[in-house]
Amino acid sequence: MDSRRNKLKGGLLGVLATLVGLSLGNAMAGLHHTWNNPIVSLGNRVVDHVPSAIKEFAIRTFGVNDKAFLISTIVIVVIGLSFYIGRTYFSERELTAQAIVTGMTVAASIAALFDPHSTLFSILPSVTTGLATFFTLRWMSEQLQTSPEADSGRRDLFRVVGVAGVATLAATGLGKILQQHASVQVERIKQFLPKAMKFLPKPPLDPALRTPGLSSLFTPNEKFYRIDTALSTPNISIETWKLEIDGMVSNPKTFTYAELMKRETFELDDTISCVSNEVGGNLVGNARWYGIRLDDLIRESKPTSRADQVMGHSTDGFTAGFPLAALDGRDAMIALGMNGEVLPIDHGYPARIIVPGLYGYVSATKWLTRIELTRFDEKQGYWIPRGWSAQAPIKTQSRIDTPFDGFTVKPGPRAIAGVAWAPTRGISKVEVKIGKEPWREATLGPELAKTTWRQWWIDWSPTSGHYQISLVSHIWSLSNFCASNGWDW
Ligand SMILES: Nc1nc2c(c(=O)[nH]1)N[C@H]1C(S)=C(S)[C@@H](COP(=O)(O)O)O[C@H]1N2
Ligand SMILES: [Mo]
């Protein structure tokens, strides 16, 4: 009786240890969209090899649930084996148990190597599962070393089961989040943007190609700065995504992704910047955005005369509000694309707002799901109660990209170069001063639009010594300087 009970206990602990392993392996599989958990890899191989007669039988009998049936069968087999593993492990036959765990791990790893787009790394979820199962078993047995008092033995058992249960739940939750991310990544990769109905000409040759160290005309998406209040990026599928326009409007509207895409699409070259960008900082970037007109959408929803603020809401709870009056034909957009790609998840997939000339924290809501028409004296965006101004046009700023502040350069001919921006006013002139020499007017790169930065450079041939470089940028509408930064190295 007692030994039967112990065998049952051992078996159940084996199952629990395997669940810990599987949930961790599953979380691991979420780290890359081509990786699968061991159960799915094994299932894939069964589907590959099972005779077609059995496949047809399964489809006939279980219909669309045939996959679920296959997966459940594998799970049942694995649970059965885990029960046996636990029974042997906890009855002093550790080696047998280890051999079975190893065998299953090897089998699942081989299965994973045949998954579509697999690499050697595809075995990681299976290996994780095997190792985690093994170490959990070992940890359990250490914790359950028979103690003289039966009472404490029972307490130990509760503790072990509790800890393993919590670990399984936590790893399962993590796996869900990661897998959702992976599946939205796949969805996004499969998505494509048709040519914009109003497209921009191909950009001119980038002066950065000739000037080492100068920022490229467009900032590549992977290098584009990111500011997020959320800990992890929301993973929103366009299948379920909707954009609502409501609040102080007489004609509230809801759009699906497909409905938005049917509207007139256009391109916008625009430099966005974070208000927290410090002199010389990199919280600024230039992109060719692709999207639809925000002005039109808002006009169609008929804001009431009381409304004076357009507030974007994100699924992550972030909000940003800007003046309704800023929708003055300056090409504010709901962006669905960035630099020729579907909007990256990090930058707001599936949709975000871009308003030229306004700082990101009052306008550029990522993972946008709702646009509310409201009033500044009634509602405040995320950063306003935290001390930031509700009105936030981007200031005229400039940056020296090269030579880099504080770095030593070789004497000899080179360039001093950088970028200057003043969306939507545009940059007309940049002047550079080296030490006590007179101000020199820099050569300016192409002006894509008044909303974008302009690259600038001057030739320079330093002899050895220390130099301070100062900079002023002038905007189109005024001739006096609006910003300056000084460099010392
Ligand atoms: N949902 C959401 N949108 C957001 C933010 C955020 O934290 N959450 N940050 C804003 C800020 S402060 C800036 S400067 C820009 C940055 O956009 P990027 O991360 O695509 O560069 O996004 C804005 N949109
Ligand atoms: Mo920002």
XYZ file of C-alpha atoms in Angstrom, residues 31-354:
324
model
C 12.077 33.900 -28.546
C 12.243 33.247 -32.268
C 9.404 32.924 -34.706
C 10.836 29.835 -36.395
C 11.339 27.947 -33.135
C 8.717 25.500 -31.854
C 8.151 23.842 -28.539
C 9.059 20.120 -28.510
C 5.432 18.979 -28.675
C 4.812 20.985 -31.847
C 8.094 19.821 -33.423
C 7.203 16.203 -32.705
C 3.709 16.819 -34.073
C 5.143 18.307 -37.258
C 7.210 15.154 -37.846
C 4.185 12.945 -37.265
C 2.244 14.967 -39.841
C 5.171 14.581 -42.272
C 5.401 10.830 -41.876
C 2.014 9.488 -40.996
C 0.508 7.450 -43.878
C -2.057 9.450 -45.805
C -4.801 6.940 -44.949
C -4.467 7.761 -41.256
C -4.290 11.487 -42.002
C -7.514 11.291 -43.992
C -9.126 9.262 -41.246
C -8.167 11.940 -38.700
C -9.492 14.734 -40.883
C -12.722 12.814 -41.532
C -13.230 11.998 -37.868
C -12.029 15.199 -36.204
C -12.496 17.708 -39.002
C -10.721 20.981 -38.241
C -9.790 19.568 -34.829
C -7.395 17.020 -36.332
C -4.376 19.095 -35.244
C -5.733 19.402 -31.733
C -6.232 15.632 -31.689
C -2.655 15.028 -32.795
C -1.224 17.437 -30.228
C -3.355 15.937 -27.430
C -2.184 12.452 -28.362
C 1.436 13.526 -28.134
C 0.793 15.324 -24.850
C -0.827 12.182 -23.426
C 2.124 10.030 -24.500
C 4.591 12.536 -23.026
C 2.618 12.757 -19.766
C 2.548 8.938 -19.576
C 6.305 8.801 -20.054
C 6.807 11.560 -17.459
C 4.776 9.591 -14.979
C 7.071 6.635 -15.560
C 10.129 8.911 -15.327
C 8.970 10.225 -11.943
C 8.193 6.749 -10.642
C 11.627 5.435 -11.533
C 13.435 8.590 -10.436
C 11.903 8.609 -6.981
C 12.418 4.883 -6.446
C 16.184 5.059 -6.595
C 16.445 4.313 -10.298
C 17.674 7.736 -11.311
C 19.739 6.411 -14.204
C 16.751 4.858 -15.949
C 14.833 8.100 -15.517
C 17.736 10.160 -16.823
C 18.086 7.896 -19.816
C 14.427 8.390 -20.742
C 14.607 12.179 -20.314
C 17.745 12.241 -22.477
C 16.145 10.011 -25.095
C 13.049 12.229 -25.286
C 15.189 15.370 -25.482
C 17.267 13.931 -28.312
C 14.133 12.817 -30.181
C 12.507 16.233 -29.835
C 15.740 17.998 -30.839
C 16.011 15.912 -33.986
C 12.347 16.611 -34.716
C 13.016 20.353 -34.297
C 15.874 20.214 -36.810
C 13.338 19.285 -39.503
C 10.987 22.185 -38.761
C 10.616 24.766 -41.547
C 13.450 27.350 -41.574
C 15.236 25.502 -38.793
C 18.822 26.159 -37.817
C 20.959 24.416 -35.231
C 19.450 26.837 -32.680
C 16.011 25.349 -33.267
C 16.892 22.584 -30.793
C 17.071 25.122 -27.935
C 13.403 24.762 -26.839
C 13.765 20.952 -26.676
C 17.080 21.124 -24.867
C 15.634 23.662 -22.440
C 12.686 21.368 -21.792
C 14.922 18.360 -21.148
C 17.379 20.202 -18.896
C 14.645 21.973 -16.953
C 12.809 18.685 -16.405
C 15.958 16.974 -15.231
C 17.009 19.742 -12.842
C 13.492 20.065 -11.466
C 13.478 16.334 -10.684
C 16.803 16.643 -8.954
C 15.703 19.705 -7.004
C 12.503 17.912 -5.949
C 14.355 14.898 -4.684
C 16.814 17.068 -2.749
C 13.938 18.910 -1.122
C 12.145 15.695 -0.247
C 15.022 13.910 1.452
C 13.093 11.778 3.920
C 13.074 13.569 7.213
C 12.496 11.885 10.598
C 9.162 13.631 11.212
C 6.400 12.764 8.791
C 4.858 16.179 9.340
C 7.750 18.133 7.894
C 7.852 15.658 5.001
C 4.319 16.618 4.078
C 5.153 20.307 4.377
C 8.148 19.809 2.082
C 5.927 18.087 -0.438
C 3.429 20.957 -0.440
C 6.233 23.430 -0.888
C 7.806 21.540 -3.782
C 4.455 21.157 -5.543
C 3.656 24.821 -4.910
C 6.946 26.137 -6.252
C 6.823 23.897 -9.330
C 3.208 24.886 -9.968
C 3.971 28.587 -9.752
C 7.011 28.145 -12.027
C 4.831 26.387 -14.600
C 2.203 29.112 -14.517
C 4.796 31.893 -14.762
C 6.601 30.228 -17.670
C 3.285 29.573 -19.423
C 2.334 33.233 -19.090
C 5.710 34.349 -20.384
C 5.404 31.902 -23.277
C 2.015 33.358 -24.222
C 3.403 36.889 -24.375
C 6.458 35.844 -26.356
C 4.470 33.709 -28.765
C 2.025 36.486 -29.417
C 4.977 38.713 -30.237
C 6.365 36.079 -32.595
C 3.044 35.637 -34.367
C 2.525 39.378 -34.815
C 6.092 39.546 -36.178
C 5.196 36.910 -38.750
C 1.956 38.695 -39.627
C 3.862 41.943 -40.113
C 6.509 40.329 -42.305
C 3.808 38.891 -44.562
C 2.091 42.262 -44.846
C 3.000 44.519 -47.719
C 2.339 48.147 -48.555
C 1.147 49.032 -52.032
C 2.803 52.042 -53.624
C 1.380 55.201 -52.075
C -1.288 56.850 -54.217
C 0.580 60.126 -53.709
C 4.196 59.055 -53.579
C 7.355 61.104 -53.242
C 10.218 61.051 -55.742
C 13.193 58.839 -55.088
C 15.456 60.684 -52.630
C 18.707 62.220 -53.934
C 22.100 60.638 -53.372
C 22.854 60.684 -49.651
C 25.788 63.023 -48.816
C 26.510 60.740 -45.848
C 27.939 58.263 -48.354
C 30.759 60.739 -48.998
C 31.173 62.030 -45.448
C 32.112 59.394 -42.891
C 30.373 59.958 -39.572
C 27.544 62.110 -40.960
C 23.985 60.906 -40.164
C 22.316 59.329 -43.149
C 19.565 61.313 -44.831
C 17.021 58.758 -43.573
C 17.543 57.008 -40.266
C 17.345 53.225 -40.760
C 14.429 51.716 -38.793
C 16.737 49.504 -36.716
C 18.716 52.559 -35.631
C 15.751 54.854 -35.069
C 15.495 55.972 -31.436
C 12.691 54.564 -29.310
C 10.792 56.058 -26.412
C 8.280 53.812 -24.665
C 6.551 54.120 -21.341
C 5.481 50.463 -21.559
C 7.850 47.700 -20.444
C 7.123 45.494 -23.436
C 5.768 46.412 -26.846
C 2.066 45.704 -27.375
C 1.552 42.903 -29.903
C -1.480 43.862 -31.926
C -2.786 41.761 -34.783
C -4.423 43.662 -37.634
C -7.070 40.916 -37.656
C -8.543 42.331 -34.459
C -7.203 45.900 -34.539
C -9.656 48.770 -34.873
C -9.281 52.521 -34.848
C -12.058 54.481 -33.185
C -12.602 58.192 -33.625
C -14.917 59.507 -30.962
C -15.369 62.057 -28.181
C -16.551 65.547 -29.144
C -17.619 64.576 -32.645
C -21.038 64.372 -34.201
C -20.047 61.495 -36.476
C -17.977 58.936 -34.525
C -16.286 56.347 -36.707
C -14.518 53.006 -36.477
C -12.059 51.715 -39.056
C -10.482 48.320 -39.587
C -6.969 48.103 -40.984
C -8.309 47.111 -44.398
C -10.714 50.060 -44.413
C -7.890 52.473 -43.640
C -5.732 50.988 -46.392
C -8.492 51.650 -48.913
C -8.207 55.377 -48.344
C -5.782 57.626 -50.194
C -2.264 56.818 -49.045
C 0.564 59.334 -49.216
C 4.200 59.668 -48.206
C 5.710 62.217 -45.866
C 9.373 62.933 -45.185
C 9.452 64.053 -41.574
C 11.982 64.336 -38.793
C 10.615 63.431 -35.377
C 12.333 64.281 -32.146
C 11.931 63.642 -28.472
C 11.622 66.653 -26.210
C 14.229 64.961 -23.988
C 16.824 65.052 -26.744
C 19.848 66.815 -25.317
C 22.351 68.837 -27.301
C 24.223 66.292 -29.392
C 21.722 63.573 -28.493
C 20.305 60.917 -30.754
C 16.621 61.063 -29.792
C 15.849 62.371 -33.250
C 15.446 60.631 -36.581
C 14.265 61.194 -40.104
C 11.960 58.816 -41.955
C 9.796 58.534 -45.034
C 6.424 57.783 -43.472
C 3.561 56.126 -45.328
C -0.025 56.594 -44.284
C -3.334 58.299 -44.634
C -4.428 61.851 -43.982
C -5.374 62.568 -40.410
C -6.990 65.910 -41.338
C -9.532 64.166 -43.570
C -10.397 61.500 -40.998
C -10.977 64.087 -38.302
C -12.961 66.361 -40.605
C -15.235 63.461 -41.587
C -15.955 62.693 -37.965
C -17.202 66.306 -37.561
C -15.650 67.692 -34.363
C -18.049 69.838 -32.356
C -17.202 73.502 -31.820
C -16.105 72.763 -28.233
C -13.309 70.379 -29.257
C -9.818 71.881 -29.313
C -7.597 68.843 -28.710
C -6.922 65.663 -30.692
C -5.892 62.894 -28.342
C -4.373 59.607 -29.455
C -4.845 56.590 -27.190
C -2.594 53.557 -27.278
C -3.397 50.039 -26.070
C -0.553 50.398 -23.576
C -2.376 53.253 -21.820
C -0.237 56.017 -23.311
C -2.045 59.139 -24.515
C -0.888 62.250 -26.370
C -2.914 65.335 -27.213
C -2.236 68.182 -29.645
C -4.229 71.178 -30.880
C -7.002 70.475 -33.358
C -5.691 73.647 -35.002
C -2.465 71.768 -35.868
C -4.452 69.839 -38.483
C -3.888 72.753 -40.826
C -2.821 70.872 -43.918
C 0.710 70.154 -42.688
C 0.364 66.502 -43.704
C -0.400 65.029 -40.283
C -0.843 61.312 -40.832
C -1.847 58.006 -39.436
C 1.351 56.205 -40.298
C 1.201 52.572 -41.388
C 4.672 52.416 -42.920
C 8.166 53.682 -42.205
C 11.082 53.892 -44.645
C 9.524 51.507 -47.142
C 8.536 48.906 -44.558
C 5.329 48.077 -42.770
C 5.505 50.079 -39.504
C 7.877 48.145 -37.181
C 6.344 46.751 -33.975
C 8.726 48.905 -31.916
C 7.507 52.002 -33.726
C 3.802 51.351 -33.255
C 2.546 48.540 -35.520
C -0.043 48.567 -36.875
C -0.602 52.348 -36.720
C 0.671 55.536 -35.099
C 0.182 59.264 -35.444
C 2.796 61.573 -36.960
